[in-house]
mmCIF file of C-alpha atoms in Angstrom:
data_model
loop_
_atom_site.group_PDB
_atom_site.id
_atom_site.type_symbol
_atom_site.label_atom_id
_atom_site.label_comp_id
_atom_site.label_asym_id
_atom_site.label_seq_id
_atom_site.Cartn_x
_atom_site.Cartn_y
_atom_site.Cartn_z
ATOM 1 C CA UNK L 1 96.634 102.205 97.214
ATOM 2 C CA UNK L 2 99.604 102.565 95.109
ATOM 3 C CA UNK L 3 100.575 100.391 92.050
ATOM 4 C CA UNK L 4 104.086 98.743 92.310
ATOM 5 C CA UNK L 5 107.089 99.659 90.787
ATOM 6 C CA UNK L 6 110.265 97.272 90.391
ATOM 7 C CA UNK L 7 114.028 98.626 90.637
ATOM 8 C CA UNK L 8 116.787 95.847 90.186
ATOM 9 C CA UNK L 9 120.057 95.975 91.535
ATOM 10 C CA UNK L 10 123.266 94.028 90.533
ATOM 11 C CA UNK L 11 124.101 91.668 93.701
ATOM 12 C CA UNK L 12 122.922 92.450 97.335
ATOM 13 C CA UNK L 13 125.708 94.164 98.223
ATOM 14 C CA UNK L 14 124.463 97.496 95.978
ATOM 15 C CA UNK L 15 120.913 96.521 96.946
ATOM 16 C CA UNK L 16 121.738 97.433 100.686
ATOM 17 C CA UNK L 17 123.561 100.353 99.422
ATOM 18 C CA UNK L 18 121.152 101.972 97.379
ATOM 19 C CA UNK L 19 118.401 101.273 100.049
ATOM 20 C CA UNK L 20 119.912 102.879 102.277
ATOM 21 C CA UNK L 21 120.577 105.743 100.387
ATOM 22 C CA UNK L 22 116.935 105.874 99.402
ATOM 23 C CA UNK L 23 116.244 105.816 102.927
ATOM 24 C CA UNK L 24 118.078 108.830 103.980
ATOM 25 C CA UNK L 25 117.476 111.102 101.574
ATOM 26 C CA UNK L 26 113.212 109.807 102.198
ATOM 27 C CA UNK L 27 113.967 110.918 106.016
ATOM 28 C CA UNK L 28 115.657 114.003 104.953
ATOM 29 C CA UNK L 29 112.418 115.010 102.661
ATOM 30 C CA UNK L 30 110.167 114.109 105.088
ATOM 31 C CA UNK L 31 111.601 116.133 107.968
ATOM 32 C CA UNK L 32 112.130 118.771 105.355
ATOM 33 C CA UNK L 33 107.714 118.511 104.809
ATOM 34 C CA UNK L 34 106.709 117.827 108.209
ATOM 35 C CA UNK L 35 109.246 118.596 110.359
ATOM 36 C CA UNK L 36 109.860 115.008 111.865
ATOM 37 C CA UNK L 37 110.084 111.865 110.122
ATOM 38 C CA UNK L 38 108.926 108.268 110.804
ATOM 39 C CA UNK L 39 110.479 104.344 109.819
ATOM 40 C CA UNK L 40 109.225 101.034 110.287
ATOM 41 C CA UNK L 41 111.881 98.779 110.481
ATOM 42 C CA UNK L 42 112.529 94.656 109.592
ATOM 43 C CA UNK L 43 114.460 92.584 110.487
ATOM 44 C CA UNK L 44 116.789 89.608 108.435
ATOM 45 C CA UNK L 45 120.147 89.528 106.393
ATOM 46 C CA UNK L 46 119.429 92.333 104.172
ATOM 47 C CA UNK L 47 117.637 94.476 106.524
ATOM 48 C CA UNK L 48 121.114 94.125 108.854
ATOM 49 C CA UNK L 49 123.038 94.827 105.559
ATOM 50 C CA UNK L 50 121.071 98.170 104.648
ATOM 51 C CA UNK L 51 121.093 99.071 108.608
ATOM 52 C CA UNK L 52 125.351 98.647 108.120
ATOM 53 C CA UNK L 53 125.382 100.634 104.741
ATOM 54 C CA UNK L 54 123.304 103.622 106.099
ATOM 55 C CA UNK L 55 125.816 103.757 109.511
ATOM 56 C CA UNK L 56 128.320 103.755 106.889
ATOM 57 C CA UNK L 57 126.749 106.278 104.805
ATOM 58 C CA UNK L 58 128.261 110.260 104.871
ATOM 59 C CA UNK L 59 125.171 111.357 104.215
ATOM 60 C CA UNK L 60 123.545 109.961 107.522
ATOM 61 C CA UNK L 61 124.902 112.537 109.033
ATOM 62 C CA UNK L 62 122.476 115.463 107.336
ATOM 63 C CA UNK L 63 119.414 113.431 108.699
ATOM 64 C CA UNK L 64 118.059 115.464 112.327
ATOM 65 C CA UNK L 65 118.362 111.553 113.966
ATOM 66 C CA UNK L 66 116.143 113.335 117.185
ATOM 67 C CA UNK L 67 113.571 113.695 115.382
ATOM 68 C CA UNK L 68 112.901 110.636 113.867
ATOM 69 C CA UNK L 69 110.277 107.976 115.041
ATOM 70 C CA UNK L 70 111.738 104.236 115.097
ATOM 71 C CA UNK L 71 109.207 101.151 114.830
ATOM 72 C CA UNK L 72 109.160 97.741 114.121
ATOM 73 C CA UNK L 73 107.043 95.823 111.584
ATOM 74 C CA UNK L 74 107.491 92.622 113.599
ATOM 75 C CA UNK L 75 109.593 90.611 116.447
ATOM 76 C CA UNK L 76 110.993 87.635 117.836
ATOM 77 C CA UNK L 77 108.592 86.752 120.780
ATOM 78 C CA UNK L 78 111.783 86.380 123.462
ATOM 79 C CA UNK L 79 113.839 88.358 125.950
ATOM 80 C CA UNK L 80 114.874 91.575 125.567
ATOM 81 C CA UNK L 81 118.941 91.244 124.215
ATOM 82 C CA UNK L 82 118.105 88.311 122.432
ATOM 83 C CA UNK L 83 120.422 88.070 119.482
ATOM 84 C CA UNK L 84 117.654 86.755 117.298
ATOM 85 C CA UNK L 85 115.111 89.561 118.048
ATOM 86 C CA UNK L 86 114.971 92.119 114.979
ATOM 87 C CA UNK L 87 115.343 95.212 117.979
ATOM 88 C CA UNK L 88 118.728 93.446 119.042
ATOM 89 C CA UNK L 89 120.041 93.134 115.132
ATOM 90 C CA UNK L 90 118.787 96.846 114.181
ATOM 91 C CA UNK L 91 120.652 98.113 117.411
ATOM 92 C CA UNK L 92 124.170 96.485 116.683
ATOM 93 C CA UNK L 93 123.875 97.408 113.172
ATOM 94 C CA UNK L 94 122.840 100.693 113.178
ATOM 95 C CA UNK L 95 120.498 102.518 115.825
ATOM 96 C CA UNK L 96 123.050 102.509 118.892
ATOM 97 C CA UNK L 97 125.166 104.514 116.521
ATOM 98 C CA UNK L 98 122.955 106.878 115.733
ATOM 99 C CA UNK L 99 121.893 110.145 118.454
ATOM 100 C CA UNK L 100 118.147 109.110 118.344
ATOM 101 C CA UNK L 101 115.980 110.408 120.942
ATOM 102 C CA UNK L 102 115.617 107.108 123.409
ATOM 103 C CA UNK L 103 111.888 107.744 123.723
ATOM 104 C CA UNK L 104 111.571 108.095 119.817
ATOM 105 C CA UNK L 105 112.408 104.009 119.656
ATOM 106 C CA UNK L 106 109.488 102.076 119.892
ATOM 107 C CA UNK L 107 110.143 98.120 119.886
ATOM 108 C CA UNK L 108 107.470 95.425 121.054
ATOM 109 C CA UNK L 109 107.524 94.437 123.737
ATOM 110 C CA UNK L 110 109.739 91.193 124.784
ATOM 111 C CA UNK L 111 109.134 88.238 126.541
ATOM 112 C CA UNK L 112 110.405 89.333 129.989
ATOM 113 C CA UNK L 113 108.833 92.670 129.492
ATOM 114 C CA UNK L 114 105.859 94.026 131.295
ATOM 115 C CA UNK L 115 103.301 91.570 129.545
ATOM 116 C CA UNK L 116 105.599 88.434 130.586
ATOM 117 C CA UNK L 117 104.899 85.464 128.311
ATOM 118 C CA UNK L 118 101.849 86.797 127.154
ATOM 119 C CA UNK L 119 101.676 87.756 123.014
ATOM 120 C CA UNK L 120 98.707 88.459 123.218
ATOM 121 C CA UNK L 121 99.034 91.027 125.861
ATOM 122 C CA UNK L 122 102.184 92.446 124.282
ATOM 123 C CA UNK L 123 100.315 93.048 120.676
ATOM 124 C CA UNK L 124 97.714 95.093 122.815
ATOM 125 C CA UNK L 125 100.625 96.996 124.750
ATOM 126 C CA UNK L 126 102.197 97.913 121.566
ATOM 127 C CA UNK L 127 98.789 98.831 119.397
ATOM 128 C CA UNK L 128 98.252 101.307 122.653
ATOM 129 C CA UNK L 129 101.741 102.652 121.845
ATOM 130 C CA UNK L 130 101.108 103.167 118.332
ATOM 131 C CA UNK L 131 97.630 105.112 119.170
ATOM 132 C CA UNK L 132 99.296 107.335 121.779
ATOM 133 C CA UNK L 133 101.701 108.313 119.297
ATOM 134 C CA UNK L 134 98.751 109.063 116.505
ATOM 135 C CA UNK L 135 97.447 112.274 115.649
ATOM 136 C CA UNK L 136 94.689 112.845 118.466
ATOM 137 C CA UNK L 137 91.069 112.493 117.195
ATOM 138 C CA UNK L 138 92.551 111.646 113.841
ATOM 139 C CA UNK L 139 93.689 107.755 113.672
ATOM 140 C CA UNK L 140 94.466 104.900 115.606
ATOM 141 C CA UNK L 141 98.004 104.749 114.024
ATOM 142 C CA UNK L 142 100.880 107.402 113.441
ATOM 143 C CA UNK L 143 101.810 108.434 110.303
ATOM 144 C CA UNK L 144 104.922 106.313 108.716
ATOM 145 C CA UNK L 145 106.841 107.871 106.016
ATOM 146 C CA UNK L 146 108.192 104.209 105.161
ATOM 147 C CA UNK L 147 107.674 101.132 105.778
ATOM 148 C CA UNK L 148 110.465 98.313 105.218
ATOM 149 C CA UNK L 149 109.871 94.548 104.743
ATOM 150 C CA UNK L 150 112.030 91.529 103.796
ATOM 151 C CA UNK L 151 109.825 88.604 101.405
ATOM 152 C CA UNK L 152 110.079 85.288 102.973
ATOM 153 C CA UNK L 153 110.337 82.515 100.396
ATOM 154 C CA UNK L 154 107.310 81.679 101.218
ATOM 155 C CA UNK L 155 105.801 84.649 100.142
ATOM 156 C CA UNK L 156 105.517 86.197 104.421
ATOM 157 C CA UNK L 157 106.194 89.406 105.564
ATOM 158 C CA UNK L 158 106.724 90.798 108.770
ATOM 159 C CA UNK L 159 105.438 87.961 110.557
ATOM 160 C CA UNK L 160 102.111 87.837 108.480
ATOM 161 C CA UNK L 161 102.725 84.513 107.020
ATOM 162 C CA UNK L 162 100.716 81.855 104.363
ATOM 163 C CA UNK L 163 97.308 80.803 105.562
ATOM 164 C CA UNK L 164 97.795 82.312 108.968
ATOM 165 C CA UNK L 165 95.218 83.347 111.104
ATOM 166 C CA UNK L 166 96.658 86.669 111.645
ATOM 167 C CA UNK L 167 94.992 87.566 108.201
ATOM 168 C CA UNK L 168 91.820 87.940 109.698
ATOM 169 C CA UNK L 169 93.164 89.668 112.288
ATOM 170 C CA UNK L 170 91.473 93.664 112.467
ATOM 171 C CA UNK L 171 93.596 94.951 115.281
ATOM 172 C CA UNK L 172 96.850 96.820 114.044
ATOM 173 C CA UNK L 173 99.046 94.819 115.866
ATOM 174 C CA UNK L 174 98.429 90.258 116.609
ATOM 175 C CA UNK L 175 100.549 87.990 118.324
ATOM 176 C CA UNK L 176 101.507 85.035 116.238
ATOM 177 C CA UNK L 177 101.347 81.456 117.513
ATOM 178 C CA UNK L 178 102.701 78.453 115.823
ATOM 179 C CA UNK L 179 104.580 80.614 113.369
ATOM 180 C CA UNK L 180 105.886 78.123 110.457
ATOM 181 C CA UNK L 181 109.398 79.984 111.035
ATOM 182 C CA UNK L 182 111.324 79.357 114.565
ATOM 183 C CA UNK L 183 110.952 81.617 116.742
ATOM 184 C CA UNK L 184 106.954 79.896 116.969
ATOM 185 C CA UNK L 185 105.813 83.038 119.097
ATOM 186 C CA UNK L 186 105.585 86.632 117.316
ATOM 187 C CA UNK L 187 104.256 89.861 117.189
ATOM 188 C CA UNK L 188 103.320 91.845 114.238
ATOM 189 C CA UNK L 189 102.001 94.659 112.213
ATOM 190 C CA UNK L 190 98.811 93.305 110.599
ATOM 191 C CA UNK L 191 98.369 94.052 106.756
ATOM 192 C CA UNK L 192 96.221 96.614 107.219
ATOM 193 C CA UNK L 193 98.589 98.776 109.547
ATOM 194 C CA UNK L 194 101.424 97.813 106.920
ATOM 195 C CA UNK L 195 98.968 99.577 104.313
ATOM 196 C CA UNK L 196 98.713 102.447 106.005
ATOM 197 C CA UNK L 197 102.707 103.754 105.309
ATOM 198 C CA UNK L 198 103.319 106.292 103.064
ATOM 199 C CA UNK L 199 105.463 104.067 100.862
ATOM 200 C CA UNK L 200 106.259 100.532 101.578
ATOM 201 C CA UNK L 201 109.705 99.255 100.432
ATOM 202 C CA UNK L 202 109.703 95.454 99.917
ATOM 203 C CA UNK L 203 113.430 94.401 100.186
ATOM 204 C CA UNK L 204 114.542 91.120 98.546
ATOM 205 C CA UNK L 205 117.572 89.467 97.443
ATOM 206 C CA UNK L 206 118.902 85.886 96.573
ATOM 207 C CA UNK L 207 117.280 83.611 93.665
ATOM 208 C CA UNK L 208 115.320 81.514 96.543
ATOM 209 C CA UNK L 209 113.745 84.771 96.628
ATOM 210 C CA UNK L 210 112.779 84.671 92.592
ATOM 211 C CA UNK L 211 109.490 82.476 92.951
ATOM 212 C CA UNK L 212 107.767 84.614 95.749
ATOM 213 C CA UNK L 213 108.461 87.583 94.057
ATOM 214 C CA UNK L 214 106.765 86.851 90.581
ATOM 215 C CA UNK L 215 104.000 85.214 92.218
ATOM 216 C CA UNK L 216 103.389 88.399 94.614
ATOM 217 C CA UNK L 217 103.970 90.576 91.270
ATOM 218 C CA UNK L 218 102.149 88.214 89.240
ATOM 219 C CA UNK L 219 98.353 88.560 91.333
ATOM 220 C CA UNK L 220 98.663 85.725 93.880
ATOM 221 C CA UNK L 221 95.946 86.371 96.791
ATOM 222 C CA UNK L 222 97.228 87.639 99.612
ATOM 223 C CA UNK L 223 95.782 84.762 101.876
ATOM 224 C CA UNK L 224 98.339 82.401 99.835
ATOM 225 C CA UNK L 225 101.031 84.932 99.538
ATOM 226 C CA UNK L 226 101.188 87.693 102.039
ATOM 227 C CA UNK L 227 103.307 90.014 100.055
ATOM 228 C CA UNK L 228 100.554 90.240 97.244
ATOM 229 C CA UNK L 229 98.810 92.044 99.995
ATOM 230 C CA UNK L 230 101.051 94.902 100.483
ATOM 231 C CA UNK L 231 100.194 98.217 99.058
ATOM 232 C CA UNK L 232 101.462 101.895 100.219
ATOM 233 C CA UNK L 233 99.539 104.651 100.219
ATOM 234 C CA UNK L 234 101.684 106.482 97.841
ATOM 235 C CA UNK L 235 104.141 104.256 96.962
ATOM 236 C CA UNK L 236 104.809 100.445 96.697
ATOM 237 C CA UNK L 237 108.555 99.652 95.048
ATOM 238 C CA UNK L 238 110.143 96.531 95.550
ATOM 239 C CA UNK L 239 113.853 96.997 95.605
ATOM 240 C CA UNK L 240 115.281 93.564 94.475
ATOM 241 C CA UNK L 241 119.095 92.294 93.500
ATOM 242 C CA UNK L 242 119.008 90.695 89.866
ATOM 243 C CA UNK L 243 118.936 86.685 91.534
ATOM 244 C CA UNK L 244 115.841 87.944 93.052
ATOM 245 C CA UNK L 245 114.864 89.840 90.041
ATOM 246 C CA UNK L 246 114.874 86.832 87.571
ATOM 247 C CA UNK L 247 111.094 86.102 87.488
ATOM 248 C CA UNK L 248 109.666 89.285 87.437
ATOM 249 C CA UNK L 249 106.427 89.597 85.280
ATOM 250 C CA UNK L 250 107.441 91.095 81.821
ATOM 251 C CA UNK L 251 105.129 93.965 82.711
ATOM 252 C CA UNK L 252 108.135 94.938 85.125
ATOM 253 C CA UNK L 253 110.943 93.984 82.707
ATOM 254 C CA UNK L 254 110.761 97.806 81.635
ATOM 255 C CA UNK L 255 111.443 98.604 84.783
ATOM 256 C CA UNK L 256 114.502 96.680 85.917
#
């Protein structure tokens, strides 16, 4: 696993912007090594603000959108449409703008989808979607080039919150009951399929932001504070705005 690395930005405005440059030119690189490329997506303000800034971006435009791979850490357990599911926010914001291969988007599964009201069900549906899509003989997960996650202020990501059960959870994907944040129903990436990315790009901004990030910086257990828990394979940077910057360890400080 990869050791973290901090970059601050001024306000969250530049934060989306240089994410999403950073994104493109990771998808460019990545179809330029392997021929395809491959992003996990989140969901909350920021994520909807980088989504906006990369539509927005010139650049976009030299990325080969039919061959890239679109999944989701974690969703909203409702109907499909939903304005609160992440699918519905990373659609308006960005993918429906894009020419992405339709059966190169892979959200979970809703509530009025095949599984019906069943999590449980859906987590299984989508963990069989992520195998099918793995190398054959080789993994039980495909290969993500990177991985993107907001911090709660509680410390969660995706929807791999404080305490949970889902912690002890060995499957790739769990439903999530009796989630602390409305919507109470979820599904998510487990840690362990998070740590499987390439690179993982924690996304923060906003001083009630400040606290969970030194404490995840700082060595809290990942049973108390989720994002502790995240590692990449090659790379771990948390991309922060200076509000959410303003606690980082002074180990960091170099680095801001």
């Amino acid at each position: 696993m990869s050791e973290a690395s901090v970059a601050v930005h001024a306000d969250a405005d530049l934060l989306a912007q240089a994410v999403a440059a950073r994104l493109v030119v990771k998808l460019l690189d990545a179809q330029a090594d392997r021929g395809q490329a491959s992003v996990v997506l989140t969901g909350g303000r920021i994520a909807a603000a980088v989504y906006r800034a990369v539509a927005a971006l010139p650049a976009h435009d030299a990325v080969d959108w039919s061959r890239v791979d679109v999944w989701w850490g974690d969703e909203r357990f409702l109907p499909a449409g939903d304005p609160e599911r992440n699918e519905t926010q990373a659609r308006a914001a960005l993918l429906d703008l894009l020419p992405l291969d339709p059966a190169r988007i892979h959200p979970m599964p809703a509530s009025d989808g095949p599984d019906g009201v069943d999590p449980e069900a859906a987590a299984a549906r989508y963990a069989e979607e992520l195998a099918a899509a793995a190398r054959p003989g080789h993994a039980t997960l495909p290969h993500f080039d990177v991985l993107l996650l907001g911090v709660g202020e509680d410390g969660h990501v995706a929807s791999v919150f404080p305490e949970h059960r889902v912690h002890y959870e060995s499957r790739p994907v769990s439903a999530v009951r009796g989630s602390p944040k409305p919507p109470p129903v979820r599904t998510t990436l487990t840690l362990p399929a998070i740590n499987t990315a390439e690179e993982v790009w924690l996304v923060a901004s906003g001083s009630d932001k400040a606290a969970a990030v030194h404490m995840a910086l700082d060595g809290a257990g990942p049973v108390q504070l989720p994002a502790a828990g995240v590692a990449g394979v090659s790379r771990t940077l948390w991309l922060l705005d200076r509000a959410a910057a303003a606690d980082v360890p002074p180990r960091f400080r170099s680095l801001r």
